[in-house]
Rosetta silent file (secondary structure, phi, psi, omega in degrees, C-alpha in Angstrom):
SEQUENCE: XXXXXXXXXXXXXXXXXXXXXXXXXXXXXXXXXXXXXXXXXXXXXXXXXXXXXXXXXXXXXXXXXXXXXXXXXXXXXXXXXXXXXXXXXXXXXXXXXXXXXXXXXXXXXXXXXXXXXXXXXXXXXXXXXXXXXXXXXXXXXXXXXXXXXXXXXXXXXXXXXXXXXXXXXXXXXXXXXXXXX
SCORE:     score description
SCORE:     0.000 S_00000001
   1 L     0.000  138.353 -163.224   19.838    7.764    3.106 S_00000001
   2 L   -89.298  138.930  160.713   17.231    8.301    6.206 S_00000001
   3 L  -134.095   32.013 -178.903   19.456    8.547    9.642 S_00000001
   4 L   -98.380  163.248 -164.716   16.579    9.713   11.709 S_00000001
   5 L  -111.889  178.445 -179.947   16.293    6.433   14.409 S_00000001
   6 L   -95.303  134.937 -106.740   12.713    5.452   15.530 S_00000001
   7 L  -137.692  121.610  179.163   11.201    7.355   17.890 S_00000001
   8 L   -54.924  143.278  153.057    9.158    5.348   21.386 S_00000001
   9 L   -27.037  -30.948  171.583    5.598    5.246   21.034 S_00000001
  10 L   -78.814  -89.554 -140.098    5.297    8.239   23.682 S_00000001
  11 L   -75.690  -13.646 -164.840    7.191   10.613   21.334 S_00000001
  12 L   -80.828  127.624  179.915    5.588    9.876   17.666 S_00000001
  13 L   -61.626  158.777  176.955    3.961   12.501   16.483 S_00000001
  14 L   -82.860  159.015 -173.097   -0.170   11.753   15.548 S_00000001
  15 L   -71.496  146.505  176.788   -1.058   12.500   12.431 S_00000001
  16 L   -16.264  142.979  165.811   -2.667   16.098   11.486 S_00000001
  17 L  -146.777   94.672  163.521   -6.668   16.649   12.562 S_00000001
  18 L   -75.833   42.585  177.230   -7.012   19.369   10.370 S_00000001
  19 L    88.455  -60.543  174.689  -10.512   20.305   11.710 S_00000001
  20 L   -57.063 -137.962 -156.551  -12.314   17.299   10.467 S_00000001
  21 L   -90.046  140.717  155.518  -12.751   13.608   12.182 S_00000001
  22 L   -37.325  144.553  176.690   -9.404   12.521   14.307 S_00000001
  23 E  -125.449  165.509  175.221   -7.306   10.368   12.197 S_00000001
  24 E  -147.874  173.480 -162.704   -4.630    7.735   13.749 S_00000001
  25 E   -83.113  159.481  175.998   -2.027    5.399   11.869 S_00000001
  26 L   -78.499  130.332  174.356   -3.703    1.953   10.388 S_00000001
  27 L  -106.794 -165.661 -123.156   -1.708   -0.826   12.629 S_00000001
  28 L  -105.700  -67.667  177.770   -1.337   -4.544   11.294 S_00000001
  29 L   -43.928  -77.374  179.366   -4.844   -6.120   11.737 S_00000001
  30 H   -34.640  -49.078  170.400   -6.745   -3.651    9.787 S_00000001
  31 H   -68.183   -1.656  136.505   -4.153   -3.613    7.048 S_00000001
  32 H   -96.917   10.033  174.582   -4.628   -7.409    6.726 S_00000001
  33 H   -89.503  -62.678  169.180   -8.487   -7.277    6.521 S_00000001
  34 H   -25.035  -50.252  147.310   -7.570   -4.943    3.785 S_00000001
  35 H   -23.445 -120.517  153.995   -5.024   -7.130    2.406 S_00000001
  36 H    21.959  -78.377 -179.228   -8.202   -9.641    2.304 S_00000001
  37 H   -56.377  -53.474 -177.014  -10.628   -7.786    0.911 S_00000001
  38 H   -49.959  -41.399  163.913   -7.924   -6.780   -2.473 S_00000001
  39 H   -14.242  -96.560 -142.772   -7.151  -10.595   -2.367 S_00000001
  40 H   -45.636  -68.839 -176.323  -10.767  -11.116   -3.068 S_00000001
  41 H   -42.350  -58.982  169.312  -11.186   -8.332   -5.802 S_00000001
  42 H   -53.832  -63.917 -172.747   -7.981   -9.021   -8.049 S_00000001
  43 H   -51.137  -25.798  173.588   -8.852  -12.605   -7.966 S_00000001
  44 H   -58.432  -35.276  165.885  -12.557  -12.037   -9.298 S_00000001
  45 H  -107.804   -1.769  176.689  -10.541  -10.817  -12.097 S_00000001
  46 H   -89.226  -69.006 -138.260   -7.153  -13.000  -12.486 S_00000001
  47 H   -61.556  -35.777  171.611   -8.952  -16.370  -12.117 S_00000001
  48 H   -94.057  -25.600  167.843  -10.898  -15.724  -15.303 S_00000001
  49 H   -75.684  -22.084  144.183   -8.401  -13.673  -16.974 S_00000001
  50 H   -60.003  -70.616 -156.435   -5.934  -17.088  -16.969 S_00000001
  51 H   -67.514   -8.796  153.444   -8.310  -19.031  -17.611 S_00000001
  52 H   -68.709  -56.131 -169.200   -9.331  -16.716  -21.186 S_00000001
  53 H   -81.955  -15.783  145.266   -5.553  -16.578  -21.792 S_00000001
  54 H   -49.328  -39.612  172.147   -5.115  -20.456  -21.577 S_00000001
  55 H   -78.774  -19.896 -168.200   -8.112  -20.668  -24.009 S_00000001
  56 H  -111.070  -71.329  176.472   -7.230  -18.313  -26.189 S_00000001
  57 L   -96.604 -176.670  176.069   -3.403  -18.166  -26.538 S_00000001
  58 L   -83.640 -170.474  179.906   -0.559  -20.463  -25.530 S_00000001
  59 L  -152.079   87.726 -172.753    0.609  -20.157  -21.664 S_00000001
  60 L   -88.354  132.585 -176.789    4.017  -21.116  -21.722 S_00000001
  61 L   -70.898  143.803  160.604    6.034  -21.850  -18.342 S_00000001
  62 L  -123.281   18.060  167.966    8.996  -19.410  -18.386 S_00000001
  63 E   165.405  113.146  161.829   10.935  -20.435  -15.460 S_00000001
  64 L    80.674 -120.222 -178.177   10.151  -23.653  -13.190 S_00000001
  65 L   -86.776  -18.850  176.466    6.371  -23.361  -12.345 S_00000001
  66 E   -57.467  121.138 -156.501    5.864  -20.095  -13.268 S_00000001
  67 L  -107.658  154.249  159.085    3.091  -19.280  -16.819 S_00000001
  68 H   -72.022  -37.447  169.817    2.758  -16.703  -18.545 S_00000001
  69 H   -49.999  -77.917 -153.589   -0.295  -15.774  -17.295 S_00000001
  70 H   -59.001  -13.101  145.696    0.955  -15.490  -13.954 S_00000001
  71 H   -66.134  -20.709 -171.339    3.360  -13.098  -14.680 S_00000001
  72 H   -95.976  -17.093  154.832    1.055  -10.696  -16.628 S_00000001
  73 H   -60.302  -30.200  147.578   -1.361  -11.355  -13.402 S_00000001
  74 H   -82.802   -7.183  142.647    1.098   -9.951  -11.254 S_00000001
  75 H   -33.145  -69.177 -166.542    1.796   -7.067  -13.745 S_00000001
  76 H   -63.441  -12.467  141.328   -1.718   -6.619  -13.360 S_00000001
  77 H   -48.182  -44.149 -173.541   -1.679   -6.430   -9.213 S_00000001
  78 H   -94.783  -32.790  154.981    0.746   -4.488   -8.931 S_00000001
  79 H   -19.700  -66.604 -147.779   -0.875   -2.167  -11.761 S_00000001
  80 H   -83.465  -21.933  166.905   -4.079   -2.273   -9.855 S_00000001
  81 H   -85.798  -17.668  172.532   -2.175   -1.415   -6.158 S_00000001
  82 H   -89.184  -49.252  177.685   -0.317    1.829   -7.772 S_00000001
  83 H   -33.448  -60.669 -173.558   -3.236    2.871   -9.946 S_00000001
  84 H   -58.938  -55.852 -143.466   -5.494    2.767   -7.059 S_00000001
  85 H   -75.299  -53.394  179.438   -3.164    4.029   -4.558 S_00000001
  86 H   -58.380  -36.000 -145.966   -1.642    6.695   -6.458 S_00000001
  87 H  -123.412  -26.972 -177.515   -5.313    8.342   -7.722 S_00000001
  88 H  -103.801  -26.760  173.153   -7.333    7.387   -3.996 S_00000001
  89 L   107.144   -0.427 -172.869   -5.057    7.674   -1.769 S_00000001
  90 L   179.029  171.836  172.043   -5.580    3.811   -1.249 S_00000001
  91 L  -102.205  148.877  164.065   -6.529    0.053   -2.786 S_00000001
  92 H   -15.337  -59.014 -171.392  -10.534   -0.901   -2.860 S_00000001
  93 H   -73.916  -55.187 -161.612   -9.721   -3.047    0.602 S_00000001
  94 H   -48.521  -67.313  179.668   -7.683    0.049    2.011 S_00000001
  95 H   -52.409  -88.408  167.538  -10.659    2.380    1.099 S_00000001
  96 L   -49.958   24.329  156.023  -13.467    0.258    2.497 S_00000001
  97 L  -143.384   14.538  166.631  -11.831    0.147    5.712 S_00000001
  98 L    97.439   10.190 -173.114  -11.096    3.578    6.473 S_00000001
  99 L  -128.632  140.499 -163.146   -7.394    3.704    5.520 S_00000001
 100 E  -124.337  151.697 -160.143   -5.481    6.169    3.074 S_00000001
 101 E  -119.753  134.862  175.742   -1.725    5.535    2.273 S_00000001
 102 E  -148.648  167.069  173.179   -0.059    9.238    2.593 S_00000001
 103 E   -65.319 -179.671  164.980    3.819   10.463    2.487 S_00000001
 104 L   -46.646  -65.305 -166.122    5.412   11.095    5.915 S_00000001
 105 L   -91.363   27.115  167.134    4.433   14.227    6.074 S_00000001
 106 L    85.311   -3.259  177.252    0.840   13.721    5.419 S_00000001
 107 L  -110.586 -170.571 -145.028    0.337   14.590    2.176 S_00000001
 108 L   -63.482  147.033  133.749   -1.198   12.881   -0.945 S_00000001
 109 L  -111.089 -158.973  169.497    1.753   10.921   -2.738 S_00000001
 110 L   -67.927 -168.264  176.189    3.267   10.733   -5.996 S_00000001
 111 H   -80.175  -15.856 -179.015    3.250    8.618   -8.583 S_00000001
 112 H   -93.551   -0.824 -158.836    6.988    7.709   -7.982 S_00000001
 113 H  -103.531   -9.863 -179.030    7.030    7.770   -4.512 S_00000001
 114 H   -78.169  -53.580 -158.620    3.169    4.966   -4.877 S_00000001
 115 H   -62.424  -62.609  147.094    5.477    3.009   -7.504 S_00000001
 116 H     3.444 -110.778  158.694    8.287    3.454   -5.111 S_00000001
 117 H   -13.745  -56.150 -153.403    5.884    1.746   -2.195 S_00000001
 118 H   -99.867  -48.783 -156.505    3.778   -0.749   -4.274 S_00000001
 119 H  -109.487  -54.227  174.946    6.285   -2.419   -6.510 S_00000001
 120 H   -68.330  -28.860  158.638   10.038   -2.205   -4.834 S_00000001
 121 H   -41.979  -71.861  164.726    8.856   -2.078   -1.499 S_00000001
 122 H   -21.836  -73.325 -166.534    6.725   -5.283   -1.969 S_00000001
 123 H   -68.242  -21.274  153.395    9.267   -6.881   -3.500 S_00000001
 124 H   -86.767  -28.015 -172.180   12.196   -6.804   -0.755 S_00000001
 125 H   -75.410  -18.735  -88.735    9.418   -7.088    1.693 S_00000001
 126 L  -163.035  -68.993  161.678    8.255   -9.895   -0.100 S_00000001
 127 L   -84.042   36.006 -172.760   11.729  -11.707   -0.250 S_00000001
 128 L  -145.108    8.599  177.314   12.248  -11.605    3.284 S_00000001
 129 L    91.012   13.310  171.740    9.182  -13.613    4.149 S_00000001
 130 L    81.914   12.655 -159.873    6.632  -11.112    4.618 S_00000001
 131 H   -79.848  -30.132  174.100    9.022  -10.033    8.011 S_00000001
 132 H  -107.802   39.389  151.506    8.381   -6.628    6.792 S_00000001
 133 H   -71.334  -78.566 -179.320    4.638   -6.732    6.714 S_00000001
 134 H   -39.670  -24.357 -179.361    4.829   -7.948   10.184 S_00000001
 135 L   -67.238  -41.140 -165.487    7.303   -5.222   11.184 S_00000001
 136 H   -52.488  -80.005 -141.869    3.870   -2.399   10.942 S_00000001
 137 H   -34.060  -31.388 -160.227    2.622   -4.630   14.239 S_00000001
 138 H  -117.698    0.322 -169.882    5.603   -3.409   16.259 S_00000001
 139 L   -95.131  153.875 -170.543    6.534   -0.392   14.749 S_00000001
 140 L   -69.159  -29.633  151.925    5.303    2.980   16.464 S_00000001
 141 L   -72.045  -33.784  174.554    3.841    4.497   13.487 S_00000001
 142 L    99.710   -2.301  155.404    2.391    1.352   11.868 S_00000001
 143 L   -26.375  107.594  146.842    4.922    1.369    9.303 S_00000001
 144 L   -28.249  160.702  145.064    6.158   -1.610    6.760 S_00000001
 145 H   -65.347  -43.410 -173.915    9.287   -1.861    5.809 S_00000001
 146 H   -77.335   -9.498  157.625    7.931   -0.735    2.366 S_00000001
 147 H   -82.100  -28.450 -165.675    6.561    2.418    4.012 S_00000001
 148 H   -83.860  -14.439 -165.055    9.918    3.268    6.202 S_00000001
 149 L  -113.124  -18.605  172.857   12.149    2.972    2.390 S_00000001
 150 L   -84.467    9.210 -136.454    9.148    4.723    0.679 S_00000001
 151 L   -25.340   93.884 -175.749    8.264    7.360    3.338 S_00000001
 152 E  -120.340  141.176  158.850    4.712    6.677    3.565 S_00000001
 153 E   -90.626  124.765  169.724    2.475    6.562    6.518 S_00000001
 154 E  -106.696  136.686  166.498   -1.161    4.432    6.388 S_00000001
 155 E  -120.591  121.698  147.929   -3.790    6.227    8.060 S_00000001
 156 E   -28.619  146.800  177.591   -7.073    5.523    9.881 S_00000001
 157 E  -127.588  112.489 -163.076  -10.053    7.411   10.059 S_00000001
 158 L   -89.939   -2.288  177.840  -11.375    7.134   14.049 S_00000001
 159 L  -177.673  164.790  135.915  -14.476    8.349   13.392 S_00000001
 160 L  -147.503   98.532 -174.744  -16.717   10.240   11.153 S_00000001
 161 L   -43.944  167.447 -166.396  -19.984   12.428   12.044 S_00000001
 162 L  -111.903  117.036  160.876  -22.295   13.091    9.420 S_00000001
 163 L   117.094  -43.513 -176.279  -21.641   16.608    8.197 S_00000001
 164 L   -17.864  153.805  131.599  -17.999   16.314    9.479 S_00000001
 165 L   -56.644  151.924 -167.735  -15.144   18.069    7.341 S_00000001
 166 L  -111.024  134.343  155.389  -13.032   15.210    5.422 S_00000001
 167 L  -108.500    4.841  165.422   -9.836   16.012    5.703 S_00000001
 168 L   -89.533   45.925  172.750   -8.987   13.766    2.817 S_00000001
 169 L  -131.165   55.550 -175.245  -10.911   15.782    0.541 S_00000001
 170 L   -93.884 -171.933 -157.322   -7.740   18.081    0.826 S_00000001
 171 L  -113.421  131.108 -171.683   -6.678   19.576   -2.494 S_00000001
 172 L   -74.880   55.900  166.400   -5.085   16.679   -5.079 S_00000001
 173 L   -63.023  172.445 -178.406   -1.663   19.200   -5.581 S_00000001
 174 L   -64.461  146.180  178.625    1.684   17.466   -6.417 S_00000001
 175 L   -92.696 -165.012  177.661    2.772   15.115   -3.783 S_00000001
 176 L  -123.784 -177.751  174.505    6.757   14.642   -3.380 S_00000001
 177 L  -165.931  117.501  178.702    8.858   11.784   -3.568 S_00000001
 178 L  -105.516  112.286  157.787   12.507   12.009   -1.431 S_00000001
 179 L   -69.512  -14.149 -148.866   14.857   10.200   -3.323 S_00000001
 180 L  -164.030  144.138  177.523   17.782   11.828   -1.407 S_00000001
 181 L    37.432    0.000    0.000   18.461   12.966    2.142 S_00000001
């Protein structure tokens, strides 16, 4: 269980600038044009991937309004936010706006600590009305609630000169994942 308390805006540290371009945390607007953009991308493929498995097979509701499809479309979403996340360092929208999903401590993470983040996170964040999407706006770090139970940090890229050192083109070693203390 985390007992460190949150820290004012004056004290948090910024993230590393390991010689390449300054980086700063992704805050709440960017992270919904991202949002936005994945929107757009899964749906190019769930709207035709129901519609094949309605044509093809049955689609049975399995509780209220809910299909069969639409559960294996949100299999496939959250599939498509760990895959991505876990191997780029971000989702498609994430990526195309300059922002990389990293542990706390700045480095790449795992696959449990992505899994962690994308699918349990979501999902209390998710049943609470989206309050802890909305929490990143106000928080000092830019943090979700599914970043603060995962500890992950989204980061920005504030620039980059042509020729620059990347610092995400840091070496893909094992990330961590703190289950404990």
């Amino acid at each position: 269980m985390r007992t460190d308390t949150v820290e004012p805006a004056s004290q948090v540290p910024p993230p590393p600038h390991r010689g390449g371009p300054p980086v700063g945390y992704g805050g709440f607007w960017i992270r919904v044009g991202a949002s936005v953009i994945d929107f757009l991308i899964v749906s190019l493929f769930a709207w035709p991937f129901r519609a094949l498995w309605r044509a093809v097979i049955p689609d049975p509701f399995l509780w209220g309004p809910v299909r069969a499809s639409g559960v294996a479309v949100l299999v496939l979403w959250w599939a498509y936010y760990v895959i991505t996340t876990a191997t780029s360092g971000g989702t498609l929208g994430k990526l195309a706006v300059g922002l990389r999903v990293t542990g706390d401590d700045f480095r790449r993470p795992d696959w449990a600590t992505v899994f962690f983040r994308e699918v349990v996170g979501r999902v209390i964040v998710t049943a609470t009305f989206g309050l802890g999407f909305l929490w990143a706006a106000f928080d000092p770090r830019k943090q979700g609630w599914h970043d603060k139970i995962a500890d992950t940090v989204v980061l920005r890229r504030v620039h980059l000169a042509p020729g620059a050192a990347d610092p995400w083109a840091e070496d893909r070693g094992e990330g961590r994942h703190r289950s404990s203390g």
